Structures are given as structure tokens and as C-alpha cells.
Coordinates of C-alpha atoms in Angstrom, one line a residue:
Chain A
M1 CA 18.2 71.3 94.5
K2 CA 20.7 72.5 97.0
K3 CA 22.9 74.0 94.3
Y4 CA 19.9 75.8 92.9
R5 CA 19.0 77.3 96.3
N6 CA 22.6 78.5 96.7
W7 CA 22.4 80.3 93.4
G8 CA 19.2 82.0 94.3
F9 CA 20.6 83.1 97.6
F10 CA 23.6 84.6 95.8
I11 CA 21.6 86.4 93.2
F12 CA 19.5 88.2 95.8
L13 CA 22.5 89.0 97.9
L14 CA 24.5 90.4 95.0
P15 CA 22.9 93.9 94.7
V16 CA 23.4 94.4 98.5
L17 CA 27.0 93.3 98.3
L18 CA 27.7 95.5 95.2
W19 CA 26.0 98.5 96.8
L20 CA 28.0 98.0 100.1
F21 CA 31.3 97.4 98.3
L22 CA 31.1 100.0 95.5
L23 CA 29.4 102.8 97.3
I24 CA 30.5 102.4 100.9
V25 CA 33.6 100.3 101.3
L26 CA 35.5 101.4 98.2
P27 CA 35.2 105.2 98.7
H28 CA 36.0 104.8 102.4
I29 CA 39.2 103.0 101.6
D30 CA 40.1 105.8 99.3
L31 CA 39.2 108.4 102.0
L32 CA 41.2 106.5 104.6
I33 CA 44.3 106.4 102.3
M34 CA 43.8 110.1 101.5
S35 CA 43.6 111.0 105.2
F36 CA 47.1 109.7 105.8
R37 CA 48.6 111.7 102.9
F38 CA 49.6 115.4 103.2
E39 CA 51.6 117.9 101.3
D40 CA 55.1 118.4 102.8
D41 CA 57.1 121.7 102.7
Y42 CA 58.1 121.1 99.1
G43 CA 54.4 120.6 98.0
E44 CA 55.0 116.8 97.5
L45 CA 52.3 114.3 98.7
T46 CA 53.8 112.1 101.5
W47 CA 52.5 109.7 104.0
G48 CA 52.0 110.8 107.7
M49 CA 49.7 111.7 110.5
A50 CA 49.8 115.5 109.8
N51 CA 46.1 115.7 109.1
Y52 CA 45.2 114.2 112.4
K53 CA 47.8 116.3 114.2
E54 CA 46.3 119.4 112.7
F55 CA 42.9 118.4 114.2
F56 CA 44.3 118.0 117.7
G57 CA 46.5 121.0 117.4
E58 CA 43.8 123.5 116.4
P59 CA 41.3 124.1 119.3
I60 CA 38.6 125.3 116.9
Y61 CA 38.5 121.8 115.3
W62 CA 38.3 119.6 118.3
L63 CA 36.1 122.0 120.2
T64 CA 33.6 121.9 117.3
F65 CA 34.0 118.2 117.4
V66 CA 33.1 117.9 121.1
R67 CA 30.4 120.5 120.8
T68 CA 28.8 118.6 117.9
A69 CA 28.9 115.3 119.9
I70 CA 27.4 116.9 123.1
Y71 CA 24.7 118.7 121.2
S72 CA 23.8 115.6 119.3
L73 CA 23.3 113.7 122.6
V74 CA 21.2 116.6 123.9
V75 CA 19.1 116.5 120.7
T76 CA 18.7 112.7 121.1
F77 CA 17.6 113.0 124.7
L78 CA 15.1 115.8 123.9
T79 CA 13.5 113.8 121.0
F80 CA 13.1 110.9 123.5
V81 CA 11.6 113.1 126.2
I82 CA 9.1 114.6 123.7
G83 CA 8.6 111.4 121.7
L84 CA 7.8 109.0 124.5
P85 CA 4.6 110.9 125.7
V86 CA 3.5 111.3 122.1
A87 CA 4.0 107.6 121.3
F88 CA 2.3 106.7 124.6
F89 CA -0.6 108.9 123.8
I90 CA -1.1 107.5 120.3
T91 CA -0.8 103.8 121.4
K92 CA -2.4 103.7 124.8
V93 CA -4.5 106.8 125.5
V94 CA -6.6 107.5 122.4
S95 CA -9.1 105.0 121.0
V96 CA -7.9 102.6 118.4
K97 CA -9.8 104.3 115.6
Y98 CA -7.8 107.5 115.8
K99 CA -4.4 105.7 116.0
G100 CA -3.8 105.5 112.3
A101 CA -4.8 109.2 111.7
L102 CA -2.5 110.4 114.5
T103 CA 0.4 108.4 113.3
L104 CA -0.2 109.9 109.9
L105 CA -0.2 113.4 111.4
V106 CA 3.3 112.7 112.9
L107 CA 4.4 111.5 109.5
L108 CA 2.8 114.2 107.4
P109 CA 5.5 117.0 107.8
F110 CA 8.1 114.5 106.5
W111 CA 6.3 114.5 103.1
V112 CA 8.0 117.8 102.6
S113 CA 11.7 118.0 102.0
E114 CA 13.9 118.9 105.0
L115 CA 15.0 122.1 103.2
V116 CA 11.5 123.4 102.8
R117 CA 10.7 122.6 106.4
V118 CA 13.8 124.4 107.6
Y119 CA 12.9 127.4 105.5
G120 CA 9.4 127.2 107.1
W121 CA 11.0 127.6 110.5
M122 CA 13.1 130.5 109.3
I123 CA 10.0 132.3 108.0
L124 CA 8.5 131.9 111.5
L125 CA 11.5 132.9 113.5
R126 CA 13.5 135.5 111.6
E127 CA 13.6 139.2 112.6
S128 CA 10.8 140.1 110.2
G129 CA 9.1 136.8 110.6
V130 CA 5.6 135.7 111.8
V131 CA 6.4 135.3 115.5
N132 CA 8.0 138.7 115.8
H133 CA 5.2 140.2 113.9
L134 CA 2.6 138.7 116.3
L135 CA 4.6 139.7 119.4
L136 CA 4.9 143.3 118.1
K137 CA 1.2 143.5 117.2
T138 CA 0.2 142.3 120.7
G139 CA 2.6 144.7 122.3
L140 CA 4.6 142.0 124.1
L141 CA 7.8 143.2 122.3
A142 CA 8.8 146.8 121.7
K143 CA 11.2 146.0 118.8
P144 CA 11.8 142.8 116.8
V145 CA 14.3 140.2 118.2
E146 CA 16.4 137.9 116.0
M147 CA 15.4 134.4 117.0
L148 CA 17.4 132.5 114.4
Y149 CA 21.2 131.9 114.5
N150 CA 21.5 130.7 118.1
D151 CA 22.0 127.3 119.7
A152 CA 18.5 127.1 121.1
A153 CA 16.9 127.6 117.6
M154 CA 19.3 125.2 116.1
I155 CA 18.6 122.4 118.6
M156 CA 14.9 123.0 118.3
G157 CA 15.3 122.6 114.5
L158 CA 17.3 119.4 114.9
V159 CA 14.7 117.9 117.3
Y160 CA 11.9 118.8 114.9
T161 CA 13.8 117.3 112.0
T162 CA 14.5 114.0 113.7
M163 CA 11.4 113.5 115.8
L164 CA 9.7 111.0 113.4
F165 CA 12.7 108.6 113.7
M166 CA 12.2 108.5 117.5
I167 CA 8.4 108.3 117.5
V168 CA 8.0 105.5 115.0
P169 CA 10.1 102.9 116.8
L170 CA 8.5 103.9 120.1
I171 CA 5.0 103.5 118.7
S172 CA 5.8 100.0 117.4
V173 CA 7.4 98.9 120.7
L174 CA 4.6 100.4 122.9
D175 CA 2.0 98.8 120.6
S176 CA 3.2 95.5 121.9
L177 CA 3.0 96.5 125.5
E178 CA -0.1 95.0 126.9
D179 CA -2.4 97.3 129.0
E180 CA -2.5 94.4 131.5
L181 CA 1.1 94.9 132.3
I182 CA 0.5 98.5 133.3
E183 CA -2.6 97.6 135.3
A184 CA -0.7 94.8 137.0
A185 CA 1.9 97.2 138.1
F186 CA -0.7 99.6 139.6
D187 CA -2.5 96.6 141.2
L188 CA 0.8 95.6 142.9
G189 CA 1.1 99.0 144.5
G190 CA 3.0 100.9 141.8
N191 CA 2.4 104.6 141.2
A192 CA 2.7 106.7 138.0
R193 CA 6.4 107.2 138.6
S194 CA 7.3 103.6 139.2
V195 CA 5.1 102.4 136.3
L196 CA 7.0 104.8 134.0
F197 CA 10.5 103.9 135.2
R198 CA 10.1 100.2 136.1
I199 CA 7.6 99.1 133.4
I200 CA 7.2 101.4 130.4
I201 CA 10.8 102.5 129.9
P202 CA 12.4 99.1 130.5
Y203 CA 9.9 97.5 128.2
A204 CA 10.4 100.1 125.5
T205 CA 14.2 100.0 125.8
P206 CA 14.8 98.2 122.4
G207 CA 12.7 100.9 120.7
I208 CA 14.3 103.7 122.6
V209 CA 17.8 102.5 121.7
S210 CA 17.0 102.0 118.0
G211 CA 15.3 105.3 117.8
S212 CA 18.2 107.0 119.6
I213 CA 20.8 105.4 117.3
V214 CA 19.0 106.7 114.2
V215 CA 18.3 110.2 115.7
F216 CA 21.9 110.5 117.0
M217 CA 23.5 109.5 113.7
L218 CA 21.2 111.7 111.7
T219 CA 21.9 114.7 114.0
L220 CA 25.6 114.2 114.1
G221 CA 25.8 114.0 110.3
N222 CA 23.2 116.7 109.6
Y223 CA 24.5 119.7 107.6
L224 CA 21.4 121.6 106.4
T225 CA 19.7 122.4 109.7
P226 CA 22.7 123.6 111.7
N227 CA 23.9 125.6 108.7
L228 CA 20.6 127.3 108.0
I229 CA 19.1 127.8 111.4
G230 CA 22.3 128.0 113.4
G231 CA 23.9 130.2 110.8
K232 CA 27.6 131.2 110.9
N233 CA 27.9 130.6 114.6
S234 CA 26.5 127.1 114.6
L235 CA 30.0 125.4 114.4
W236 CA 28.7 122.0 113.4
F237 CA 31.5 119.5 112.6
T238 CA 30.0 118.6 109.2
E239 CA 30.5 122.2 108.2
Q240 CA 34.2 121.8 109.0
I241 CA 34.4 118.8 106.7
Y242 CA 32.5 120.7 104.0
N243 CA 34.9 123.6 104.4
Q244 CA 37.9 121.4 104.0
F245 CA 36.6 119.7 100.9
I246 CA 34.9 122.7 99.2
A247 CA 36.3 125.9 100.5
S248 CA 40.0 124.9 101.3
F249 CA 40.0 122.2 98.6
N250 CA 42.0 120.1 101.1
W251 CA 40.6 116.7 100.5
N252 CA 43.2 115.0 102.7
Q253 CA 42.3 117.1 105.7
G254 CA 38.6 116.6 105.0
S255 CA 39.0 112.8 104.8
A256 CA 40.7 112.8 108.2
F257 CA 37.8 114.8 109.7
G258 CA 35.3 112.4 108.1
F259 CA 37.0 109.5 109.7
L260 CA 37.1 111.1 113.1
L261 CA 33.4 111.7 112.9
L262 CA 32.8 108.0 111.9
I263 CA 34.9 106.8 114.9
L264 CA 33.1 109.2 117.2
S265 CA 29.6 108.0 116.2
S266 CA 30.7 104.3 116.4
L267 CA 32.2 104.9 119.8
I268 CA 29.1 106.7 121.3
I269 CA 26.7 104.1 119.9
W270 CA 28.8 101.3 121.2
L271 CA 28.8 103.0 124.6
G272 CA 25.1 103.5 124.5
L273 CA 24.5 99.8 123.7
K274 CA 26.8 98.8 126.6
V275 CA 25.0 101.1 129.1
S276 CA 21.5 100.0 128.0
K277 CA 22.6 96.3 127.9
Q278 CA 21.2 95.9 124.3
N279 CA 22.8 94.3 121.4
L280 CA 22.9 95.9 118.0
A281 CA 21.4 92.9 116.1
K282 CA 18.4 92.9 118.4
V283 CA 17.9 96.6 118.3
V284 CA 17.9 97.0 114.5
Q285 CA 15.3 94.3 114.0
Chain B
M1 CA -19.3 85.6 160.2
E2 CA -16.6 87.9 159.0
Y3 CA -16.7 89.0 155.4
D4 CA -13.6 89.8 153.4
L5 CA -15.6 91.3 150.6
S6 CA -19.0 92.7 150.6
V7 CA -20.7 94.0 147.5
K8 CA -24.0 95.9 147.9
N9 CA -26.3 96.8 145.0
V10 CA -23.4 97.5 142.6
T11 CA -24.4 98.7 139.2
K12 CA -22.2 99.7 136.3
K13 CA -23.5 101.4 133.2
F14 CA -21.6 102.2 130.0
G15 CA -23.7 104.8 128.4
E16 CA -27.1 103.1 127.8
F17 CA -25.7 99.6 128.4
T18 CA -26.0 98.1 131.9
A19 CA -23.0 95.8 132.3
V20 CA -23.6 95.0 136.0
D21 CA -27.1 95.4 137.3
S22 CA -27.6 95.8 141.1
V23 CA -25.4 92.9 142.2
S24 CA -25.0 92.1 145.9
F25 CA -23.0 89.4 147.6
D26 CA -20.7 88.7 150.5
I27 CA -17.6 86.5 150.6
V28 CA -16.8 84.8 153.9
N29 CA -13.2 84.9 155.0
G30 CA -11.1 82.1 153.5
H31 CA -13.7 81.0 151.0
F32 CA -13.1 80.1 147.3
F33 CA -15.9 82.1 145.6
S34 CA -16.5 81.9 141.8
I35 CA -18.5 83.9 139.4
L36 CA -19.6 81.7 136.5
G37 CA -21.2 83.2 133.4
P38 CA -21.1 83.3 129.7
S39 CA -18.7 85.9 128.1
G40 CA -20.2 89.4 128.1
C41 CA -22.3 88.8 131.2
G42 CA -20.4 91.5 133.2
K43 CA -18.2 89.3 135.4
T44 CA -15.0 90.9 134.3
T45 CA -16.4 94.4 134.8
L46 CA -17.5 93.4 138.3
L47 CA -14.0 92.1 139.1
R48 CA -12.4 95.2 137.7
M49 CA -14.6 97.3 139.9
I50 CA -13.4 95.4 143.0
A51 CA -9.8 95.8 141.9
G52 CA -10.5 99.5 141.3
F53 CA -9.9 99.8 137.6
E54 CA -13.6 100.7 137.0
H55 CA -15.9 102.7 139.2
P56 CA -19.4 101.6 140.0
S57 CA -22.2 103.8 138.8
D58 CA -24.1 102.9 142.0
G59 CA -23.7 100.8 145.1
T60 CA -20.8 100.1 147.5
I61 CA -17.9 97.7 147.6
E62 CA -16.5 97.0 151.1
I63 CA -13.2 95.1 151.6
R64 CA -12.8 94.0 155.2
G65 CA -15.5 96.4 156.3
Q66 CA -13.8 99.4 154.6
D67 CA -15.7 101.3 151.9
M68 CA -13.5 101.3 148.7
K69 CA -15.1 104.4 147.2
G70 CA -12.5 106.7 145.8
I71 CA -9.6 104.4 146.7
V72 CA -7.2 103.8 143.8
P73 CA -6.1 100.3 142.7
N74 CA -2.6 100.6 144.2
K75 CA -4.1 101.4 147.6
R76 CA -6.6 98.6 147.8
P77 CA -5.9 95.5 149.8
V78 CA -6.8 93.2 146.9
N79 CA -4.6 91.8 144.2
M80 CA -5.4 90.5 140.8
I81 CA -4.3 87.6 138.6
F82 CA -4.8 88.8 135.1
Q83 CA -6.2 86.7 132.2
H84 CA -2.8 86.6 130.5
L85 CA -1.0 86.8 133.9
A86 CA 0.8 90.1 133.0
L87 CA 4.2 89.0 134.3
F88 CA 6.8 91.6 133.6
P89 CA 9.0 90.2 130.8
M90 CA 12.0 92.4 131.4
M91 CA 12.4 91.2 135.0
N92 CA 13.3 87.7 136.2
V93 CA 11.1 85.6 138.5
A94 CA 12.5 87.0 141.8
E95 CA 12.2 90.7 140.6
N96 CA 8.6 90.0 139.5
I97 CA 7.7 88.6 142.9
A98 CA 9.6 91.4 144.7
F99 CA 7.9 94.2 142.7
G100 CA 5.0 94.7 145.1
L101 CA 7.2 94.5 148.2
R102 CA 9.7 97.1 146.8
R103 CA 6.8 99.5 145.9
R104 CA 5.6 99.1 149.5
G105 CA 9.1 100.1 150.8
T106 CA 9.9 96.8 152.5
P107 CA 13.5 97.0 153.8
K108 CA 16.0 95.6 151.2
N109 CA 17.3 92.8 153.4
E110 CA 13.8 91.4 154.1
V111 CA 12.7 91.3 150.4
M112 CA 14.8 88.4 149.2
P113 CA 14.0 86.0 152.1
Q114 CA 10.3 86.6 151.6
V115 CA 10.6 86.0 147.9
L116 CA 12.4 82.7 148.5
T117 CA 9.8 81.6 151.0
M118 CA 7.0 82.4 148.6
L119 CA 8.7 80.5 145.7
K120 CA 9.0 77.5 147.9
R121 CA 5.3 77.8 148.9
V122 CA 4.2 77.7 145.2
G123 CA 6.5 74.8 144.5
L124 CA 9.2 76.7 142.5
P125 CA 12.3 76.7 144.7
G126 CA 15.4 77.6 142.8
F127 CA 13.6 79.5 140.1
E128 CA 14.4 83.0 141.3
Q129 CA 17.0 83.8 138.5
K130 CA 14.9 82.4 135.6
R131 CA 13.6 84.7 133.0
I132 CA 9.9 84.7 132.3
D133 CA 10.2 83.3 128.8
Q134 CA 12.0 80.2 130.2
L135 CA 8.9 79.2 132.2
S136 CA 6.2 76.8 131.2
G137 CA 2.5 77.8 131.3
G138 CA 1.9 76.2 134.7
Q139 CA 5.1 77.8 136.2
K140 CA 4.1 81.2 135.0
Q141 CA 0.7 80.7 136.6
R142 CA 2.5 80.0 139.9
V143 CA 4.8 83.0 139.6
A144 CA 1.8 85.2 139.0
I145 CA 0.1 83.8 142.1
A146 CA 3.2 84.2 144.2
R147 CA 3.6 87.8 143.0
S148 CA 0.2 88.7 144.4
L149 CA 0.1 86.5 147.5
I150 CA 3.4 87.9 148.8
L151 CA 1.5 91.1 149.5
G152 CA -1.0 89.3 151.7
P153 CA -4.2 90.6 150.0
A154 CA -7.6 90.4 151.7
V155 CA -9.0 88.9 148.5
L156 CA -7.1 87.5 145.6
L157 CA -9.0 88.2 142.3
L158 CA -8.5 85.8 139.5
D159 CA -9.6 86.7 136.0
E160 CA -9.9 83.3 134.1
P161 CA -6.2 82.7 134.5
L162 CA -6.5 79.0 133.4
G163 CA -8.0 79.9 130.0
A164 CA -4.7 80.0 128.1
L165 CA -3.5 76.6 129.3
D166 CA -4.0 73.3 127.5
L167 CA -6.6 70.9 128.7
K168 CA -4.4 68.5 130.6
L169 CA -2.5 71.3 132.4
R170 CA -5.8 73.0 133.2
E171 CA -7.2 70.0 134.9
H172 CA -4.0 69.7 136.9
M173 CA -3.9 73.4 137.8
K174 CA -7.6 73.3 139.0
V175 CA -6.7 70.8 141.7
E176 CA -3.5 72.6 142.5
L177 CA -5.1 76.0 142.8
K178 CA -7.8 74.6 145.1
K179 CA -5.1 72.9 147.3
L180 CA -3.0 76.1 147.4
Q181 CA -6.0 78.1 148.4
A182 CA -6.9 75.7 151.2
E183 CA -3.3 75.8 152.4
I184 CA -2.8 79.5 152.6
G185 CA -6.4 80.3 153.5
T186 CA -6.6 83.6 151.5
T187 CA -10.0 84.4 150.1
F188 CA -10.1 83.8 146.4
M189 CA -12.6 85.3 144.0
Y190 CA -12.4 83.5 140.7
I191 CA -14.3 84.4 137.5
T192 CA -14.7 82.0 134.7
H193 CA -17.0 80.8 131.9
D194 CA -15.9 77.2 132.4
Q195 CA -18.4 75.5 134.7
S196 CA -16.1 72.7 135.5
E197 CA -13.5 75.1 136.9
A198 CA -16.1 76.8 139.0
L199 CA -17.7 73.6 140.3
V200 CA -14.4 71.8 141.1
M201 CA -12.7 74.6 143.0
S202 CA -15.3 76.7 144.7
D203 CA -17.0 76.7 148.0
Y204 CA -19.6 79.0 146.5
V205 CA -20.5 79.8 143.0
A206 CA -22.5 82.7 141.7
V207 CA -24.1 82.2 138.3
M208 CA -24.2 85.5 136.4
N209 CA -26.2 86.3 133.3
Q210 CA -26.8 89.7 131.6
G211 CA -25.4 91.7 134.5
R212 CA -27.4 89.9 137.3
F213 CA -26.8 87.0 139.6
E214 CA -29.1 84.2 138.9
Q215 CA -28.2 82.1 141.9
V216 CA -25.5 82.0 144.5
D217 CA -25.0 78.5 146.0
T218 CA -22.7 75.6 146.6
P219 CA -21.6 73.8 143.5
S220 CA -23.7 70.7 144.3
N221 CA -26.9 72.8 144.9
L222 CA -26.4 74.6 141.6
Y223 CA -26.3 71.3 139.8
N224 CA -29.0 69.5 141.7
Q225 CA -31.4 72.3 142.6
P226 CA -31.0 75.1 140.0
K227 CA -33.3 78.0 140.9
T228 CA -33.8 79.4 137.4
P229 CA -34.0 78.0 133.8
F230 CA -30.8 79.8 132.9
V231 CA -28.8 78.0 135.7
A232 CA -30.4 74.7 134.8
Q233 CA -29.2 75.1 131.2
F234 CA -25.8 76.7 131.8
V235 CA -24.5 74.5 134.6
G236 CA -24.1 71.0 133.3
E237 CA -26.0 69.6 130.4
N238 CA -29.8 69.4 130.3
N239 CA -32.6 68.1 128.1
A240 CA -35.3 70.7 127.9
W241 CA -39.1 70.4 127.2
S242 CA -41.8 72.9 127.4
G243 CA -45.3 71.8 128.1
V244 CA -48.7 72.5 129.8
V245 CA -49.7 71.2 133.3
E246 CA -52.8 69.0 133.0
K247 CA -53.4 68.3 136.7
R248 CA -51.8 68.3 140.1
E249 CA -51.9 65.6 142.7
G250 CA -50.1 66.6 145.9
N251 CA -46.5 67.2 144.8
I252 CA -46.9 65.5 141.4
V253 CA -47.9 67.4 138.3
E254 CA -48.8 65.8 135.0
I255 CA -47.4 67.6 132.0
T256 CA -48.2 67.3 128.3
T257 CA -45.1 68.5 126.4
S258 CA -45.3 70.3 123.0
E259 CA -44.2 66.9 121.5
D260 CA -47.2 65.2 123.1
H261 CA -45.3 63.2 125.8
Q262 CA -47.1 62.7 129.0
F263 CA -44.7 63.2 132.0
R264 CA -45.3 63.1 135.7
V265 CA -42.9 65.3 137.7
E266 CA -42.4 65.9 141.4
V267 CA -42.3 69.7 142.0
S268 CA -41.6 71.8 145.0
E269 CA -42.7 75.1 143.4
D270 CA -46.2 76.3 143.3
I271 CA -47.3 75.2 139.9
N272 CA -51.0 75.3 139.0
P273 CA -52.9 73.3 136.4
S274 CA -53.0 74.8 132.9
S275 CA -49.8 76.9 133.4
T276 CA -47.0 76.5 130.9
V277 CA -43.7 75.1 132.2
D278 CA -40.1 74.4 131.3
L279 CA -38.9 71.0 132.2
F280 CA -35.2 70.1 132.5
L281 CA -33.7 66.7 132.8
R282 CA -30.0 65.7 133.2
P283 CA -28.6 63.2 130.7
E284 CA -27.6 60.9 133.6
A285 CA -31.2 60.9 134.9
L286 CA -32.3 59.0 131.8
L287 CA -32.2 55.3 132.2
I288 CA -31.7 53.1 129.2
E289 CA -34.2 50.1 129.1
P290 CA -35.4 50.6 132.7
D291 CA -36.6 47.5 134.5
P292 CA -40.3 47.0 133.8
S293 CA -40.9 46.4 137.5
L294 CA -39.8 49.9 138.5
T295 CA -42.6 52.3 139.3
D296 CA -42.9 56.0 139.3
I297 CA -41.0 56.2 136.0
N298 CA -41.8 58.2 132.8
R299 CA -41.1 55.9 129.9
F300 CA -41.0 56.6 126.2
D301 CA -39.6 55.1 123.0
V302 CA -36.7 56.5 121.1
V303 CA -34.5 55.8 118.1
V304 CA -30.7 56.0 118.5
N305 CA -29.4 58.8 116.3
S306 CA -25.7 58.6 117.1
I307 CA -23.3 57.5 119.8
L308 CA -20.9 60.2 121.1
F309 CA -18.0 58.2 122.6
D310 CA -16.0 60.3 125.2
G311 CA -14.8 57.8 127.8
A312 CA -16.5 58.3 131.1
S313 CA -18.8 61.0 129.7
S314 CA -20.0 59.1 126.7
R315 CA -23.5 59.9 125.5
L316 CA -26.2 58.7 123.3
L317 CA -28.0 61.1 121.0
V318 CA -31.6 59.9 120.5
N319 CA -34.8 61.0 118.9
P320 CA -38.2 60.2 120.3
L321 CA -40.3 58.1 117.9
N322 CA -41.7 60.3 115.1
S323 CA -39.9 63.4 116.2
D324 CA -36.7 65.4 115.4
K325 CA -36.1 66.5 119.0
E326 CA -32.7 65.5 120.1
I327 CA -32.3 64.1 123.6
I328 CA -29.0 63.4 125.3
V329 CA -28.7 60.2 127.4
A330 CA -25.7 59.4 129.5
L331 CA -24.1 56.1 128.3
P332 CA -22.3 54.4 131.1
Q333 CA -19.2 52.5 129.9
N334 CA -19.9 49.3 131.9
K335 CA -20.2 46.9 128.9
Q336 CA -23.9 46.6 129.7
Y337 CA -24.9 48.8 126.7
D338 CA -22.2 47.9 124.2
H339 CA -24.9 46.3 121.9
I340 CA -26.5 49.7 121.2
K341 CA -26.1 50.8 117.6
P342 CA -27.4 53.8 115.6
K343 CA -31.0 53.3 114.4
D344 CA -31.8 50.9 117.3
K345 CA -35.1 51.3 119.0
L346 CA -34.9 51.7 122.8
V347 CA -37.1 52.5 125.7
V348 CA -35.7 55.2 128.0
G349 CA -37.2 56.3 131.3
W350 CA -36.7 58.7 134.1
S351 CA -37.8 59.0 137.7
E352 CA -40.5 61.4 138.6
K353 CA -38.1 62.9 141.2
A354 CA -35.3 63.6 138.7
G355 CA -37.0 66.3 136.6
I356 CA -36.9 70.0 137.4
C357 CA -39.8 72.2 136.5
F358 CA -40.1 76.0 136.2
A359 CA -43.3 77.9 135.6
K360 CA -42.9 80.1 132.5
R361 CA -43.1 83.8 133.3

């Protein structure tokens, strides 16, 4: 009986292990090896840290790197600031019968592929786009303004793209927050501010952290939105990696960049968990 | 007399539905006042209006002589113990109790000593660092009470807080809550659907039904002298008959019930011959095989249907001869009645003074 159970356990675990090993671990080992190889002056592949030295030596690389990290944090924070009131409204303010429909409305845009949604934004914001057209018609603008290809548009696009991944965990955590708790806080002399910062946010912390991790990782590794909405000036680190692999055909340099991005995201998430006093196993539940 | 809470003609309507219908009462300082009623009778709505979470459609609520109209919950001198206690799970015991003091801006160095004193008072010294999920049901109860009492409310409002506890602990907490209230002297307003909780703990109980108060009285008066048929049936167990008054001799009326029993009952109310009445009788007022020498007793024959053994509150379920009507008779466990078995024929009787009669309206 015991033996049988062990076999069953192994059979169900096998696909996961294969997937992890073949598609994640193996390629990463190869990338790690590649990142420590470079062409020396004679065009021979040799071992060394040259790829990493290149990164720190060239300001455009590490500035893009820092910029990507900071903007990803900003995007994460903005999705939280917008997502919390939305999730609170859906779970606590409206009557229960509209809850499902409203959650569906949040979900609905994600039925469409990210590419299509981003082009949607571009149709709205470009120089000959809908927004410019309306502003010109109403006389608010004398001549059209290019609204795409700047940092603000790019951040807005990223916030929009990742919003769902913040709202869904927030809805599920706020769902379990009993109204009694909020009433009790008011009853004991709390005001809107202290209820928000002492009750709602501390209670929702596991949801906030898990939402933030997903949003942060998706933003940091996003390629499409910064590239299309941010344009040439977007300077997202994924574009640097893409350039190394595809444009320069320097896989070794690209691998090194890829690993640096992996280390960066791990480090920031570790810091975030430390600061919010959460542990990863609990947050991903 | 000083009143901590005074409610005058308070009405609450939700659309067409009247949840609380022109209710008035006063609570004397330091009393334990309960509102007893079936679920949906409007008692929770009434409590929430006093706490400030609902607004009366009409009438006034005064706390310590001050009108509460337009005053938000966090500015009212009352605190509430919620049905599920609503302890903050992300804070430890001390932080929970200190929550109100911190919101009030009590100086930091005064908060902790007060919390520790309060914990000692509710019998939980040394619990300040415990997490909420480490506490038992009874301990949570006490933390919730400490968290409210530390603010020194004029009235402590309790919304059926014992409902979630198991029977044994509930019995224990009843006594404890009463003791605690007597010790600290704060006015308690307690709402419940459990008559035993209300009767054991309260100085005064209001019985509420369909948004109205049926009777406000001491627990013993509610039990012994119910003023309405609803109170007679809701508080304690009662056997009920309906019948017609045949004649009246002084305080005694003779009634023929719909099952054709002839009963003589002493009444205080003005009940005239040929009016229809409801007659109520406590199970413990029914004597099994009453001594033939006793006078002023209504006797009738019954068949034992079943014996409901429940220790001190054991009962007999009997049917009058040739009738399906079930009558509950208290069965004292003093060995005297051990011979009784189902299907036995018995004579039961009750004193003319024991019945309670209400004229049907």
C-alpha cells in the first residue's frame, strides 16, 4: 500500500520535475556557462568575466538596468495605489450581486492579447489618434501633440497591462476581511485614515505582497509594452538583452545580461519580503 | 435616578419594512440590561443604532443625557462587543487592547501600564504578547471585553458574543460576565435570543418581538408574570390552551378549553364571561398524581407519550385521554416517579393560582 502511494506521488510529480528541469534549469545552466565565455583578441572563446565587466564599464547598460528597476517599482506602487480602492469597492462597497459582474469587468480586457491592447492605446494616443482628434475638435489644442514615446505613456501602459494581477489577489484577501473588523476599529475611535493604515492594509499585506511580486516580475521582464509605447527612448533592460541576442548576435553578452536581471529581481523580491515581514511560501498560497 | 442610556420612540425603517417600531426605554447607571428576542426581531438593528452604525428614521437616543443625533460611531461614548468579537488578527493581545487608547492619543508611556492593568482585571495577566489565534474562545471573549472597557464607555453594547462558544464554556462565561459587570460597574446592554443568558445575567430584560418591546421587567417577573402571550411562550416553556370563559366568581374564572377540559383559573385581568382566552401553564406547575386531599386543583387524566430524560430538567410528554394534544410536565428526578413508563395512565393537576390567562384580542 505504502509502495503504491509512493509510485502515485512520483507519477504526478514527474511532469513538474521534467518541466522544471528541461525547460528552466537546463537552459539556465547553459546560459550561465555562456555568460562566462567571451571571444578574446584572437577570436577564440575563452573563460572570463569580460561580459560582466562590459556591463559595469558601459554606463548605458547599467543606467538602463537601474532605470528599469526603479520604473518597475514605480509601476508596482501605482498598480497598488489604483488596485486597492478598486478591490475594496468590489468587495466591500457594492452589493454582493454585482461583485461577480464587476470582477468580470476587471478581467475582460485580458481576454484580448497584450499586443492588441497596446495597439489600442497607440490608436488613442498617437499624434493622429483619437485623443488628439477630440482635443483639436474642442479647441483645447491648436496643433496635435505626440503623446506616445515618453516615460509617462510607457508607465501608464505598464500599469494598465499588469493591473489585473494586483486586483485579483487583493479581491481575494479583502473578501476574507470581515466588515465587523472595520466597524470595530471605528467603534474604538478609529477614523478613515487609521482604519486604512492599521486595519485594511496590514490585513491585506499577504495579498499586497503576492500581487506586487507578480506585477514587479511581469513589469521587469516586459518587452512588448516598453518597446511599443515607449518607443526608441524607452531604454528597458529587456531590450538590451534582445539587442545582444538578435541584433549583435552576442549570445554570451546577452546571457550575462539575462543573469543580471534574474539576480536583480530575486534581490528586490527578497528585500520586499524582508521589509513586509512576509515569507514566500505563505504569500504564494 | 441617572440614566446612562435613554431611548425615546426610536423607529427604523428599511424601505417598507419597519425593523424597529417606536421603542422607548431607559437604562439605569450600572445595570445589566438585556434585550431578548427571536432572530429578525430588530434587536441587532437597535443596538447598531445606539453604536451609531445605523441612523434612526425617527426618535432620539441619548447617552448620559447627550443627544447622539449626527454623532459618528468613533465619537460616541459607547463601545461594542461584536458577535464574532472582531479582534484584529494582525495584532497581538496588547496591541488589540491598546488600539482605542492610541486612537485617542493617550501618551505612549501611559498606554502599556493601562493595558497590563486591564489584562489583570479580565484574568489574563501575562497574555500581552500572545497572538489572537493562540487564544481559546473564552480568552478571546475576555480580550474583546478588555479592548472595549479600557476606553471607559458609558455603556458597553454586547451583540450575542456568547453565541459562538460551546455549551459548557457558555454557561461558565455567563456567570463570569455577570461577575465582571458587577465588579467594574459599567452599564451593559446585552442582546441575545437565548433566554437563559438573558435571565441569568440581567437586572432588567426587554422582550422584543417584531420591532416592538413586549415587556420590560426583571427576569423573575418575566417568568412569573408575563404581560403578553408572546412573553409567556417565548420566556421559558409553557403549555397553551385556548378556551371560552363560562362564568366568573370573584377572581376565579371557569374556562372550557377547545379540547373540552373544564379549568378554574385565578385571574387578575378583567376577563368577562363568554370571552375567548389563551391559557398558559408552566411544565413545573403540573403535579403528577396530586394528593386527593388537595383542594383548588384542576385535575385531568393523561396517557404518557414519552419520557424526555435531561437530568434536572427532565420532562414527561403526555396526551390527555382521547386527544392528540401534547402537554409537557416537569419530571423531578427524586426517585418518586421512577415507576412511570410510556403508555401509563396518570392523573395530573395544577393549582388554580398557577395558570396565566390572556383575553384574546
